[in-house]
């Protein structure tokens, strides 16, 4: 085909005609606008004008041949369509004119059509066979490379797992009915068990790989499929199986662990009661040893003492039940006992009542239920007896003499679950962020009056501020949790007390972060974010409860803060207090002295971007909060206020300390990780993410730093500006950053993320 | 019946035996604990001990006669059960002993039973016929009186309406299937229409009462039934009917308004498009006038130009469609046209396509849909022509010449809807708060080791801080919105520009507040808050979109800020800027000078609780932010940056100003309202609520005040402490305060709120 020799006048109009006629129907309003313009365009000669008006007849449209010629004229010219031009189509026309005629002015009449018909590149750029210059994303970094760094040493299992998840059985769909939903999720969990994914954290002899960190990564990836499958997976393999692994002995492992891992035996973890959630030590279910029959009797004594919210309750054959163990009339504290719930025909056993917990805000694919026990007898062997056993002679023995310590040791084995909860919440946030960022790179709204194309919402400062710090935090928390899981799984460090403190705080700030991030994403996607098909509503509903289960955040933050206090090796009673104080004072004195006016108002970017500044600020905050907390408690105790009351009075202070400690921990863990990166370019990127995380946090808490005189007003403003600036600097890489999360196409089903 | 003459030894044990045997089965563990104690209690003589042990035999329990005697012994003694005693049951026993024997020591053995069996007042206080001294709530204030004050002049209609809502048809239940849910909601809306509630805002001649403020109160009360019914009610009567009332002329009123109000005619409000939500001016649907047929042709030109999220789309017969009106080839801007969608048999008319929007995060009882128009013809009269008409001769005329002003005048009529949205969100927050507070006054968790009863979670400082400022804010926002609605409905003030600015800001901060408050309530109720039966999940899902619809909050805050700027009567271009600046400068100069070190560190409670301080702080903040904003924009413009770009660069500043302005407005409106209260005691309470609102807000934004030097570090800390203190001071009244919201029993269905 040969290009017809169009005149310059006609040539300029060809891209417009091509766009207009490519619609099925040329509307009346389009015709009238174009006709008016042509009549007013004095640069056209009479025959050009006649020809152009002739091509506007709806009853006699241009021939297909003509249309093909237009298309060929454009594509053969090898011009580019540049989306960021103020008038992309008029500029394209001008370029076309230049190619064919050597010279072509910018035609204001065409601009008039472009404005009045509101023709925008996203309406027509797919119609042309020309190079389209998008300016949405830089290719300086590579998403796969980021994904590799995030996967770390679990790359192989994650890749395999992701491809396994691409099977149709794991396709996400909307399911409103809880019964049907639970069926689907049950099947998925069984499939995961059969494939061996549930057992990854168990020892090899029980079908596992002894690899808890990989298990956590698997767990996070399940969040991309659906929150319900992740949580039910965690209940079956982590809580139920994990309780046998961690609290039971070889006899239990041999009998149950393999079946738990393969889902041959479905079980639940019955700790929480209606009346007791946070205060596990106060649970009321009793497990009374009867020496005559050598049995343990499980009983629900009162109205609110039933187990509640127990995941897997409707599908389980057996439960790990936490109860007050009473041996010879003495309460030995909370212990875990395996209690069969149903027979092979799935009938509930005598003495046991199970009720559905009904519909929830989210996770409706998980069968949560209430369980009552009425004098239910189980053999003595069913006691998970690693930390407390009943001997053949019917007496209680334990390797840990102090009941307090014993209790916390038993609960401490559950810390792995808390890491997974944080990891799951993080997965939810990553997914929501990926969806919201991709939407923001497609969605346009508002423009400067002179521009034809509206602005990408990702280019708005408020939008960047909404999403970018959250993306940075996702990276920081990812590596922090990886590191925590590594320490937790390290059997060479048997004392888990420190990691308990760390995880209590991190679980809390990360689940809080995830919920805020998902909420921002919902709002950032406007009405589209409200549609369930776009996945954000489910993420929101599912992740919401992560702030409560496996430890209520408010309680955990206090636990973390108390852990920080006890790091100073003292108990906070009036007796041993003086020495603690002395210790604290010495440690703090020189640090506090460093805050001088010059430092407090240093605002150059070199200083503000320096990890030393961030670390110093975080360290200063944690220590200062610890010191003032200790002082306040001491003062109360001096006045004769009992220690329980004193701790109540400083409750909000404890929470502030818990948060501060956790942020510091996350930043320093991530910062150490950055130091290990060998690729300089990627190290630069990761360091920038860390800087944004740090400055955003200091910015959020600037009030405290100002109060202390650690920063002055000028520095506070400078930090706020730097946060905005960093968001802008990361703008070109934002899509690569969310692609780096490695969420697979088949999971990213949200239409707005396409 | 006569009291048997028990010995003192036995008497003391009677309350315990009564409690223990009132259970159906005395458990093995209970028996062993009690037996052990009795054996160790040396104050008992041999026969007492024998008797008591004899009553512990499960195979031969005490006779019914004996049990009745115990009960009579206790009730006839006229002793009290005091819940706040450290050992309530042991203390009760001691009191019983005293009454019968004149003297009785506190028995540590009984205390031992109380601790070891964990018997708590909430387990047994219903068993006794004695006076139970709760200490949960003060009766200093009266909830009905508070409700009266909140209802104000709408008391009669609200009371009638509430009793109407108590009918079975408005009973809340869980409905997961959207089709069934929508049927229920449709019926409810029809019933409301038939009863005349939908028409309250319309003129009397169309079945209404001309009372928009009462309509808003009705709307809020509907939120207590269900978010979906409130929203569908708002769509039918407020948006659809309201568009006819506000944008149409007598011809339209006569033809449609009465039927809209009675739901004889169901309609929708088709403004938002997939591609255009916030930027209404950019919508793409065209309405082209065809002078030959005297018709208007409605058309959806492109892929993303369909209407979307249109409430009532599946049930409507007709739609108010917003489109670009093109008359004689000229685009006259966005206008509203009535377009029939379905015939009497509910078949969709030719050229129209309607699709269900599917499942959403919330409001699934509302039938949101997408609508496409393919060259749909309607008569010229269907143009709602109050602000723009097509004459008989086919030319466009408008009473408002400036197209910009015309557009904003038309949108301005929708401000009433924004007030209702804020009011609805507030209703959602009130309901969640009522549920969470009631739960917190029942739920106990953790205790001092020496106490038998666990603490009410409402008594924890962190819990108070979570809920109390939100309760205070609910009161502040209630009266603020009442006042706004009053001004808006005042026909003697035709210029609504100021109120537009005010409502843009208030809608934004109040919907944000409502979402945060509901989220706090969810978490404050722990797992119970996650169950749909407890209502908070639905409130959360329903109210979520209130931050987006009727104006995205981020966009509205900028609108409010721009309104504040233009209050200074200037357009922000380089030309008129100097005079603005001068004006600003003069106004600010003396205010800025008042900030001296003594003021900045004044921390006495008299000062901190003084409304003058709050007003000054808020006024200072708004003006300072306005001034610095103007300065920044001027500097950009001086550098030659176009005004659109300059506004982008200060986008976060605009948002800060928008919020600051709105908080100031809410506080001063509420404060003025407090001055009108005649009852001194209630005025004191309301003033305290206002103080908490103000200090909480200054506290949230302390960083900014510190940066400016408006407050010093000491004052900042003092404010934080005062917020905590005020929460504690309001603690005795918290239940009365939420009862004052007037949410009826039949709406407060949450089991945890019982």
Coordinates of C-alpha atoms in Angstrom, one line a residue, chain A residues 445-709:
Chain A
X445 CA -8.0 13.4 37.6
X446 CA -7.9 17.1 37.2
X447 CA -5.5 19.1 35.2
X448 CA -4.1 22.5 34.6
X449 CA -6.6 24.3 32.3
X450 CA -4.0 24.5 29.5
X451 CA -3.3 20.7 29.5
X452 CA -5.5 18.3 27.6
X453 CA -4.5 15.3 29.6
X454 CA -5.4 15.0 33.3
X455 CA -2.7 14.4 35.8
X456 CA -1.9 10.9 37.1
X457 CA -3.0 10.8 40.7
X458 CA 0.4 9.3 41.6
X459 CA 1.9 12.6 40.7
X460 CA 0.0 14.5 43.4
X461 CA 2.1 15.2 46.5
X462 CA -0.7 14.2 48.8
X463 CA -1.0 10.9 47.0
X464 CA 2.7 10.3 47.2
X465 CA 2.7 11.0 50.9
X466 CA -0.1 8.6 51.3
X467 CA 1.5 5.6 49.6
X468 CA 5.3 6.0 49.4
X469 CA 6.2 5.9 53.1
X470 CA 4.1 2.8 53.4
X471 CA 5.9 1.2 50.5
X472 CA 9.2 2.0 52.2
X473 CA 8.0 0.7 55.5
X474 CA 7.0 -2.6 53.8
X475 CA 10.6 -3.1 52.8
X476 CA 11.9 -2.2 56.3
X477 CA 9.5 -4.6 58.0
X478 CA 10.1 -7.4 55.5
X479 CA 13.8 -7.7 56.4
X480 CA 13.2 -7.0 60.1
X481 CA 10.8 -10.0 60.3
X482 CA 13.1 -12.2 58.3
X483 CA 15.8 -11.4 60.8
X484 CA 13.5 -12.0 63.8
X485 CA 12.5 -15.4 62.4
X486 CA 16.1 -16.3 61.9
X487 CA 17.0 -15.5 65.5
X488 CA 13.8 -17.2 66.8
X489 CA 14.6 -20.4 64.9
X490 CA 18.2 -20.4 66.0
X491 CA 18.3 -23.4 68.3
X492 CA 21.7 -22.4 69.6
X493 CA 20.0 -19.5 71.4
X494 CA 17.6 -21.2 73.8
X495 CA 16.8 -18.1 75.8
X496 CA 14.0 -16.5 73.9
X497 CA 13.2 -13.8 76.3
X498 CA 14.7 -11.0 74.4
X499 CA 13.1 -12.0 71.1
X500 CA 9.8 -12.2 72.9
X501 CA 10.1 -8.6 73.9
X502 CA 11.1 -7.7 70.3
X503 CA 8.4 -9.6 68.7
X504 CA 5.7 -8.3 71.0
X505 CA 6.5 -4.8 69.9
X506 CA 7.1 -5.6 66.3
X507 CA 3.8 -7.6 65.9
X508 CA 2.1 -4.6 67.3
X509 CA 3.6 -1.8 65.2
X510 CA 3.5 -3.9 62.0
X511 CA -0.1 -4.9 62.3
X512 CA -1.0 -1.3 63.1
X513 CA 1.0 -0.2 60.1
X514 CA -0.6 -2.8 57.9
X515 CA -4.1 -1.6 58.8
X516 CA -3.3 2.0 58.3
X517 CA -1.6 1.3 55.0
X518 CA -4.6 -0.8 53.7
X519 CA -7.0 2.0 54.8
X520 CA -4.9 4.6 52.9
X521 CA -5.0 2.3 49.9
X522 CA -8.8 2.0 50.1
X523 CA -9.2 5.7 50.2
X524 CA -6.5 6.3 47.6
X525 CA -8.5 4.1 45.2
X526 CA -11.7 6.0 45.8
X527 CA -14.9 4.2 44.9
X528 CA -12.9 1.5 43.1
X529 CA -11.2 0.7 46.4
X530 CA -14.6 0.0 47.9
X531 CA -15.5 -2.8 45.4
X532 CA -14.7 -6.3 46.6
X533 CA -13.5 -7.3 43.2
X534 CA -10.6 -5.0 43.8
X535 CA -9.5 -7.0 46.8
X536 CA -8.8 -4.1 49.2
X537 CA -12.0 -4.6 51.2
X538 CA -11.2 -8.2 52.0
X539 CA -7.6 -7.3 52.9
X540 CA -9.0 -4.6 55.2
X541 CA -11.5 -7.0 56.8
X542 CA -9.1 -9.8 57.1
X543 CA -6.1 -8.0 58.4
X544 CA -8.1 -5.9 60.9
X545 CA -8.2 -8.7 63.5
X546 CA -4.4 -9.1 63.3
X547 CA -4.2 -6.2 65.7
X548 CA -6.1 -8.3 68.2
X549 CA -5.3 -12.0 67.8
X550 CA -2.1 -13.6 69.0
X551 CA -1.9 -10.8 71.5
X552 CA -3.8 -7.6 71.6
X553 CA -1.6 -4.7 70.4
X554 CA -2.2 -2.6 73.5
X555 CA -1.2 -5.4 75.8
X556 CA 1.8 -6.4 73.7
X557 CA 3.2 -2.9 73.6
X558 CA 3.1 -2.9 77.4
X559 CA 4.8 -6.3 77.4
X560 CA 7.5 -5.0 75.1
X561 CA 8.0 -1.9 77.3
X562 CA 8.2 -4.0 80.4
X563 CA 10.7 -6.2 78.6
X564 CA 12.8 -3.1 77.9
X565 CA 12.7 -2.2 81.6
X566 CA 13.7 -5.6 82.7
X567 CA 16.6 -5.5 80.3
X568 CA 18.1 -3.4 83.0
X569 CA 18.2 -6.5 85.1
X570 CA 16.0 -5.3 87.9
X571 CA 12.6 -5.9 89.2
X572 CA 10.6 -2.8 89.7
X573 CA 9.8 -2.9 93.3
X574 CA 10.9 -0.3 95.7
X575 CA 13.7 -2.5 97.0
X576 CA 16.0 -3.1 94.1
X577 CA 15.1 0.2 92.5
X578 CA 18.0 2.4 93.5
X579 CA 20.6 0.3 91.6
X580 CA 18.5 0.3 88.5
X581 CA 18.2 4.0 88.6
X582 CA 21.9 4.4 89.0
X583 CA 22.5 2.2 86.0
X584 CA 20.1 4.1 83.9
X585 CA 21.4 7.4 84.9
X586 CA 25.0 6.6 84.0
X587 CA 24.0 5.2 80.7
X588 CA 21.9 8.3 79.8
X589 CA 24.0 11.1 81.2
X590 CA 26.4 11.6 78.3
X591 CA 23.7 10.9 75.7
X592 CA 21.5 13.6 77.0
X593 CA 24.4 16.1 77.0
X594 CA 24.9 15.7 73.3
X595 CA 21.7 17.6 72.6
X596 CA 23.0 21.0 71.9
X597 CA 21.4 23.9 69.9
X598 CA 23.6 23.4 66.9
X599 CA 22.7 19.7 66.6
X600 CA 19.0 20.5 67.3
X601 CA 18.9 22.8 64.3
X602 CA 21.1 21.1 61.8
X603 CA 19.0 20.9 58.7
X604 CA 21.4 20.1 55.8
X605 CA 20.4 17.0 53.8
X606 CA 23.7 15.3 54.5
X607 CA 22.8 15.3 58.2
X608 CA 19.1 14.5 57.8
X609 CA 19.8 11.6 55.4
X610 CA 22.6 10.2 57.6
X611 CA 21.7 6.8 59.2
X612 CA 23.8 8.0 62.2
X613 CA 21.3 10.8 62.8
X614 CA 18.3 8.4 62.6
X615 CA 20.0 5.8 64.9
X616 CA 20.9 8.5 67.4
X617 CA 17.4 9.9 67.4
X618 CA 15.8 6.5 67.9
X619 CA 18.3 5.5 70.5
X620 CA 17.9 8.7 72.4
X621 CA 14.1 8.4 72.3
X622 CA 14.0 4.8 73.6
X623 CA 16.5 5.5 76.4
X624 CA 14.9 8.8 77.4
X625 CA 11.5 7.2 77.6
X626 CA 12.9 4.3 79.6
X627 CA 14.6 6.6 82.0
X628 CA 11.6 8.9 82.6
X629 CA 9.3 5.9 82.9
X630 CA 11.5 4.4 85.5
X631 CA 11.6 7.7 87.3
X632 CA 7.9 8.0 87.3
X633 CA 7.3 4.5 88.6
X634 CA 9.9 5.1 91.3
X635 CA 8.2 8.3 92.4
X636 CA 4.8 6.5 92.7
X637 CA 6.3 3.6 94.7
X638 CA 8.1 6.0 97.0
X639 CA 4.7 7.5 97.7
X640 CA 3.5 4.1 98.7
X641 CA 1.4 3.4 95.6
X642 CA 1.4 -0.4 94.9
X643 CA 3.3 -1.4 91.9
X644 CA 0.2 -2.6 90.0
X645 CA -1.4 0.8 90.4
X646 CA 1.9 2.6 89.5
X647 CA 2.0 0.7 86.3
X648 CA -1.6 1.6 85.5
X649 CA -0.7 5.2 86.0
X650 CA 2.1 5.1 83.5
X651 CA 0.2 2.9 81.0
X652 CA 0.3 5.4 78.1
X653 CA 3.9 6.0 78.8
X654 CA 4.6 2.2 78.5
X655 CA 2.8 2.2 75.2
X656 CA 4.9 5.1 73.9
X657 CA 8.0 3.3 74.9
X658 CA 6.9 0.0 73.4
X659 CA 6.4 1.7 70.0
X660 CA 9.6 3.7 70.2
X661 CA 11.6 0.6 71.0
X662 CA 10.0 -1.3 68.1
X663 CA 10.6 1.4 65.5
X664 CA 14.2 1.6 66.6
X665 CA 14.6 -2.1 66.4
X666 CA 13.1 -2.2 62.9
X667 CA 15.2 0.6 61.6
X668 CA 18.5 -0.7 62.9
X669 CA 17.7 -4.2 61.7
X670 CA 17.0 -2.9 58.2
X671 CA 20.0 -0.6 58.3
X672 CA 22.3 -3.5 59.2
X673 CA 20.8 -5.5 56.3
X674 CA 21.5 -2.6 53.9
X675 CA 25.1 -2.7 54.9
X676 CA 25.3 -6.3 53.6
X677 CA 24.0 -5.5 50.1
X678 CA 26.8 -5.7 47.5
X679 CA 25.1 -4.1 44.5
X680 CA 25.8 -0.4 45.1
X681 CA 22.9 0.9 43.1
X682 CA 20.4 -1.3 45.0
X683 CA 22.1 -0.4 48.2
X684 CA 21.5 3.2 47.4
X685 CA 17.8 2.5 46.8
X686 CA 17.4 0.5 50.0
X687 CA 19.2 3.1 52.0
X688 CA 16.8 5.7 50.6
X689 CA 13.8 3.5 51.7
X690 CA 15.3 3.3 55.1
X691 CA 15.9 7.0 55.2
X692 CA 12.3 7.6 54.3
X693 CA 11.1 5.2 57.0
X694 CA 13.3 6.9 59.6
X695 CA 12.4 10.5 58.7
X696 CA 8.7 9.6 58.4
X697 CA 8.8 8.1 61.9
X698 CA 10.7 11.0 63.4
X699 CA 8.2 13.3 61.6
X700 CA 5.2 11.5 63.0
X701 CA 6.7 11.8 66.5
X702 CA 8.3 15.3 66.0
X703 CA 6.2 16.6 68.8
X704 CA 8.1 14.4 71.3
X705 CA 11.5 15.3 69.9
X706 CA 10.5 19.0 70.0
X707 CA 9.3 18.7 73.6
X708 CA 12.7 17.2 74.6
X709 CA 14.6 19.9 72.7

